[in-house]
Tab-separated table of C-alpha atoms in Angstrom:
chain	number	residue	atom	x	y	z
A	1	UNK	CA	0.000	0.000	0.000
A	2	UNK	CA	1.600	3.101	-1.125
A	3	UNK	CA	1.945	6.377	1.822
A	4	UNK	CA	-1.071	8.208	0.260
A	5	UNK	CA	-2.765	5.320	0.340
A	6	UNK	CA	-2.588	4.223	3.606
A	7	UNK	CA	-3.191	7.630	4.737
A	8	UNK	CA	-5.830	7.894	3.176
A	9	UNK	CA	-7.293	4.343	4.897
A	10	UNK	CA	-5.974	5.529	8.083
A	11	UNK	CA	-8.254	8.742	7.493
A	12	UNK	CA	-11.208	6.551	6.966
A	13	UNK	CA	-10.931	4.586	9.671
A	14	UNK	CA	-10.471	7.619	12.023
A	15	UNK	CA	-13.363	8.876	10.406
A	16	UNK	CA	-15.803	5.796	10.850
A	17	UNK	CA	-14.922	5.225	14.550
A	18	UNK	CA	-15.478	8.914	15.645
A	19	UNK	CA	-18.750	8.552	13.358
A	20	UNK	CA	-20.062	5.713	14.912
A	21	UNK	CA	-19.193	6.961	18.644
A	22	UNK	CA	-21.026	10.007	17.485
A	23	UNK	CA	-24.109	8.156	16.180
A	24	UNK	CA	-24.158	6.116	19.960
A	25	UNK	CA	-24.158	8.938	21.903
A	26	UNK	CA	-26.768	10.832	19.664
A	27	UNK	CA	-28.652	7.262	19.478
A	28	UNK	CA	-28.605	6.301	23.145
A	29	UNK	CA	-26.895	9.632	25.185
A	30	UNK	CA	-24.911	6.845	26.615
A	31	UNK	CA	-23.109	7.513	29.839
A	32	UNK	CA	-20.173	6.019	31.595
A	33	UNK	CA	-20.128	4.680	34.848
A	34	UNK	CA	-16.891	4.057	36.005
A	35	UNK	CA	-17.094	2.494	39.254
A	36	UNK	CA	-14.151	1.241	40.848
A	37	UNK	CA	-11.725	2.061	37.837
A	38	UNK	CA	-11.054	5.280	35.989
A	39	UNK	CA	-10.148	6.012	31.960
A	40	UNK	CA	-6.518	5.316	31.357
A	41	UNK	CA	-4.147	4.698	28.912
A	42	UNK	CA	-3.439	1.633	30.640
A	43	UNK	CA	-3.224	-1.973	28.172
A	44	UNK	CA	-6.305	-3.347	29.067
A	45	UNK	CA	-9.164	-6.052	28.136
A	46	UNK	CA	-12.841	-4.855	28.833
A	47	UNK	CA	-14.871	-7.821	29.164
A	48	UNK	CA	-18.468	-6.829	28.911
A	49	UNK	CA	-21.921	-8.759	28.617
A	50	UNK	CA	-23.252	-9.372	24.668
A	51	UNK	CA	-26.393	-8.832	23.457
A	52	UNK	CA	-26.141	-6.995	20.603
A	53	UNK	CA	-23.943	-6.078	17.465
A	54	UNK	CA	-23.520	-2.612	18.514
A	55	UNK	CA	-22.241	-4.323	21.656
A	56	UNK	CA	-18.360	-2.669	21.074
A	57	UNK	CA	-19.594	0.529	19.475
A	58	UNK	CA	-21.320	1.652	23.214
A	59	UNK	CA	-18.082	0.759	24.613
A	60	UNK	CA	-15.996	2.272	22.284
A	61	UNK	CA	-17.457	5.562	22.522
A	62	UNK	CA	-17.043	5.707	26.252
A	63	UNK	CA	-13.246	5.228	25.518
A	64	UNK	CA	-11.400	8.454	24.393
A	65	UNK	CA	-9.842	9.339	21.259
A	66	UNK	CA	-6.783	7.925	22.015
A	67	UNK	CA	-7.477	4.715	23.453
A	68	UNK	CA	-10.077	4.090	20.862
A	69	UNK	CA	-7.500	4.053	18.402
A	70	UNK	CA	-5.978	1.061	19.942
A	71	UNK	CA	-8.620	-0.705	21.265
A	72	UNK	CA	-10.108	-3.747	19.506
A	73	UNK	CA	-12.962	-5.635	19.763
A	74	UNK	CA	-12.855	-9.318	19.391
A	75	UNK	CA	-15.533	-10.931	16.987
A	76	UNK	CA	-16.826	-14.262	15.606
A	77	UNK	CA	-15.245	-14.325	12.008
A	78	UNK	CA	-18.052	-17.610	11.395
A	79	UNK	CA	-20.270	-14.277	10.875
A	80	UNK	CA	-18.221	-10.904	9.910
A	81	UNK	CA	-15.834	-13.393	7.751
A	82	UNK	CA	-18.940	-14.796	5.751
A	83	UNK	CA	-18.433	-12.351	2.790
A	84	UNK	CA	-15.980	-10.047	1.310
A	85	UNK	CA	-18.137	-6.857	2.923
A	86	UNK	CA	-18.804	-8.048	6.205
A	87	UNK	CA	-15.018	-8.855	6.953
A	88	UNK	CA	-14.002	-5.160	4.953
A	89	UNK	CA	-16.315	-3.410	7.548
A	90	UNK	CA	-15.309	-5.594	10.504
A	91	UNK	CA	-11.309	-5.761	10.224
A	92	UNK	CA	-10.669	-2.596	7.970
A	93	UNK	CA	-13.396	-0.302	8.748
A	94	UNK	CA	-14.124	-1.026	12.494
A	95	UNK	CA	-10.411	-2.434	13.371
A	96	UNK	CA	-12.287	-5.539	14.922
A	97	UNK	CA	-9.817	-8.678	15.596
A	98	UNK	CA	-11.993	-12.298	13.792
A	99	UNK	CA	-11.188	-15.513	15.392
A	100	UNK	CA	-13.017	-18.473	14.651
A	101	UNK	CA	-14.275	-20.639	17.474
A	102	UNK	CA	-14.344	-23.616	15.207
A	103	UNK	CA	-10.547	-23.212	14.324
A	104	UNK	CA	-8.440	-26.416	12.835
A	105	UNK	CA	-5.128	-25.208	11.429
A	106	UNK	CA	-2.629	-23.700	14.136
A	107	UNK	CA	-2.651	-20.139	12.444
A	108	UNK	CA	-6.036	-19.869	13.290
A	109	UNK	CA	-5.714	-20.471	17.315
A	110	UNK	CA	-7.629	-17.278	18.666
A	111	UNK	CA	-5.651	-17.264	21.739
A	112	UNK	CA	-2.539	-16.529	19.372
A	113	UNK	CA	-4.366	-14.590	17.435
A	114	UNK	CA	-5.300	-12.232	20.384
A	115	UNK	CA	-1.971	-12.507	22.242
A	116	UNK	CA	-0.646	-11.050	19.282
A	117	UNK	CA	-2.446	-8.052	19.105
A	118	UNK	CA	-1.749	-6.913	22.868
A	119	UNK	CA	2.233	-8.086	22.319
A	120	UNK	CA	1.705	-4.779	19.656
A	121	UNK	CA	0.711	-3.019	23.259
A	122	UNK	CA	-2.974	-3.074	22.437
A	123	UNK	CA	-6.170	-3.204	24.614
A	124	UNK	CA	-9.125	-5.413	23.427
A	125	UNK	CA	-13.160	-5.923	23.721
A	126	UNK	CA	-13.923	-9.690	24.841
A	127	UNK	CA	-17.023	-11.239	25.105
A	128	UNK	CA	-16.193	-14.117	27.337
A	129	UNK	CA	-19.721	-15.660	26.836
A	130	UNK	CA	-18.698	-16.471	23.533
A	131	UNK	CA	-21.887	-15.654	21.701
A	132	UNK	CA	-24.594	-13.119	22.047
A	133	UNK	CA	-26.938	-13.647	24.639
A	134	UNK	CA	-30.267	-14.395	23.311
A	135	UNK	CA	-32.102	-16.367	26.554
A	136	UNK	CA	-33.582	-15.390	29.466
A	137	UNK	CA	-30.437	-15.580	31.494
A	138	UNK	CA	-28.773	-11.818	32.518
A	139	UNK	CA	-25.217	-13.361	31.488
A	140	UNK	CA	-24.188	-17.235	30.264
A	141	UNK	CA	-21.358	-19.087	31.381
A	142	UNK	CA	-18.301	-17.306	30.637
A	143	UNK	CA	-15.339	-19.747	28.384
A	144	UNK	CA	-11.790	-19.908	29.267
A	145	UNK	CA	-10.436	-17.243	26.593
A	146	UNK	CA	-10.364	-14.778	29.159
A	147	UNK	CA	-8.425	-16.737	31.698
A	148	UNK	CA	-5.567	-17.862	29.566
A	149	UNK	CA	-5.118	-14.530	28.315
A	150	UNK	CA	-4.607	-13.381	31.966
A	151	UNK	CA	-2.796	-15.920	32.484
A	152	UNK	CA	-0.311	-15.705	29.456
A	153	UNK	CA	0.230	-11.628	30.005
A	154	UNK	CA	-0.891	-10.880	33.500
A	155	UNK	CA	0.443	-7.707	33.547
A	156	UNK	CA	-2.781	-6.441	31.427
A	157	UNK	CA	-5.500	-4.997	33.379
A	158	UNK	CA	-9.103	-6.904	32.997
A	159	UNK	CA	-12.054	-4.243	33.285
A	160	UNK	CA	-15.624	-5.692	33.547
A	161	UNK	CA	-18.264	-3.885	31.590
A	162	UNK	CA	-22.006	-4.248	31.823
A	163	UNK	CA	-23.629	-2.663	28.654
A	164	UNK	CA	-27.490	-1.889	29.514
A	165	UNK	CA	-30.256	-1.633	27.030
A	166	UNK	CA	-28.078	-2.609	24.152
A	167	UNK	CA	-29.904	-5.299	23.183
A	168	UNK	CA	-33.511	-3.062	22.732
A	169	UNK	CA	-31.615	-0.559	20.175
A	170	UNK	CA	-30.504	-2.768	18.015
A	171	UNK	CA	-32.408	-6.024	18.668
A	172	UNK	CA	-31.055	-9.229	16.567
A	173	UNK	CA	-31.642	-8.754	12.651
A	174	UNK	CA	-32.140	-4.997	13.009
A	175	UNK	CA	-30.293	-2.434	11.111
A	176	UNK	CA	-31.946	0.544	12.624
A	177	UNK	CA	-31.198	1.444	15.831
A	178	UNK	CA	-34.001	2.425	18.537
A	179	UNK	CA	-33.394	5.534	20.171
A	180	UNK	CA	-32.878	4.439	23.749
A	181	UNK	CA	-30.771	5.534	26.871
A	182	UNK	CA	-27.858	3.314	27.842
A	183	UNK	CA	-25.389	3.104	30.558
A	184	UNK	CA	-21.623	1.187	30.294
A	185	UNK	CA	-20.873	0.549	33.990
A	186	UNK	CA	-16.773	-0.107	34.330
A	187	UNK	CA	-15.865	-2.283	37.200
A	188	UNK	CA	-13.318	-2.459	39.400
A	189	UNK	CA	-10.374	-4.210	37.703
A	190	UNK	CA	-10.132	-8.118	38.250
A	191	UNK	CA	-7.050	-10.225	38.414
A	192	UNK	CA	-6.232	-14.553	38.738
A	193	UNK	CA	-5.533	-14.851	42.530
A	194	UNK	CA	-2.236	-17.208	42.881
A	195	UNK	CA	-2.963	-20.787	42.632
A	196	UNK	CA	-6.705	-19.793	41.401
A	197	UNK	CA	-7.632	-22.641	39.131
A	198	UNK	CA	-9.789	-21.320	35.570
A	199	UNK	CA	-13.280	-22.607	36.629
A	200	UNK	CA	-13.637	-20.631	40.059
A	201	UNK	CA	-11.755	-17.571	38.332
A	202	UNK	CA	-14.171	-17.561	35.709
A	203	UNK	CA	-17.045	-18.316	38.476
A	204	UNK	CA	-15.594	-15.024	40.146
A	205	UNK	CA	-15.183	-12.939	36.826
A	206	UNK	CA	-18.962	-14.006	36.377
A	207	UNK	CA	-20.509	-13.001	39.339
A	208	UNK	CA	-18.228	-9.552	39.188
A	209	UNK	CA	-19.555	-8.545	35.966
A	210	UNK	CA	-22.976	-9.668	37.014
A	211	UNK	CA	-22.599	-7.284	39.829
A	212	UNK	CA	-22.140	-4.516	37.539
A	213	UNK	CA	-26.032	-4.701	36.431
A	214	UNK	CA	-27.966	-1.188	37.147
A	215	UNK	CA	-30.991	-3.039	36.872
A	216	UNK	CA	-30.443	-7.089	38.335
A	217	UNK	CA	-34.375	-7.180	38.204
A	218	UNK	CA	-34.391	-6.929	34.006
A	219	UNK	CA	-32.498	-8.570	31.321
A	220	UNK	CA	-30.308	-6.392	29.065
């Protein structure tokens, strides 16, 4: 890619994630709540609750300028790698990171895959439920992705984040969003106690994130 060109792409990708924090907040007038950690440019993976496609763009616009630019959410490439489009908007437009949960070949391990983007000093959006949410549950059971990443760079913080209302503007197989208000709530920061085996970290991560719900009485 020649200089003017990449300029040029890094213009447009500047431009589409200020657009599209611009577009939540006009959407939703969403507001952060951080409560028990503070913005920073600290590496860090916010692990938040996942209801919605829009999921990441709430969060992202609570981030600032700066950390937005280096902050990636993680998503299923079974669905944004289907077509030539979806995986343009996904990895060049919206600087998402595709694994595939279904992965054969060694290349494709998405613990690799995401160790390598914080080795580049990095911060990323997990979804540790592995899907979106569509039950009656607040929050499924959370897989082990976000447990061996701790555990392979420890030094990186791990924020919980509960998105509300998420899942009412922009509902599964909606384009449009609903204008609604929404809150991201940032936890305190949570770390693998020594000799903590994955289960009853994951157990704790859980019930921490859970925790984070404005409203425990109503499923986001």
């Amino acid at each position: 890619m020649s200089k003017l060109s990449l300029k040029t792409f890094t213009m447009l990708q500047t431009a589409t994630s200020v657009g599209l924090s611009v577009l939540a907040w006009v959407v939703t007038g969403v507001r952060p709540i951080w409560n028990g950690s503070l913005p920073s440019d600290r590496q860090r993976i916010y692990f938040a609750n996942h209801t919605s496609h829009g999921d990441f763009i709430l969060l992202s616009a609570c981030l600032s300028e700066k950390e937005r630019a280096i902050t990636h959410a993680v998503a299923a490439g079974e669905y944004w790698g289907k077509s030539r489009l979806r995986r343009f908007i996904a990895e060049d437009m919206l600087s998402s990171v595709l694994i595939n949960r279904q992965w054969t070949r060694p290349e494709e391990n998405p613990i690799e895959i995401m160790l390598s983007v914080l080795d580049q000093g990095h911060s990323l959006i997990l979804f540790p439920e592995g899907t979106r949410n569509m039950t009656d549950q607040p929050l499924l059971a959370f897989r082990s992705g976000l447990y061996n990443l701790s555990m392979a760079r420890p030094q990186v913080e791990l924020i919980p984040c509960w998105i509300e209302n998420m899942s009412r503007v922009l509902p599964k197989g909606q384009f449009l969003p609903v204008p609604l208000l929404c809150r991201v709530v940032f936890g305190a920061p949570v770390t693998v106690a020594p000799g903590e085996e994955r289960r009853a970290f994951l157990d704790r991560a859980h019930t921490t994130l859970l925790a984070l719900n404005p409203r425990p009485e109503r499923d986001d």
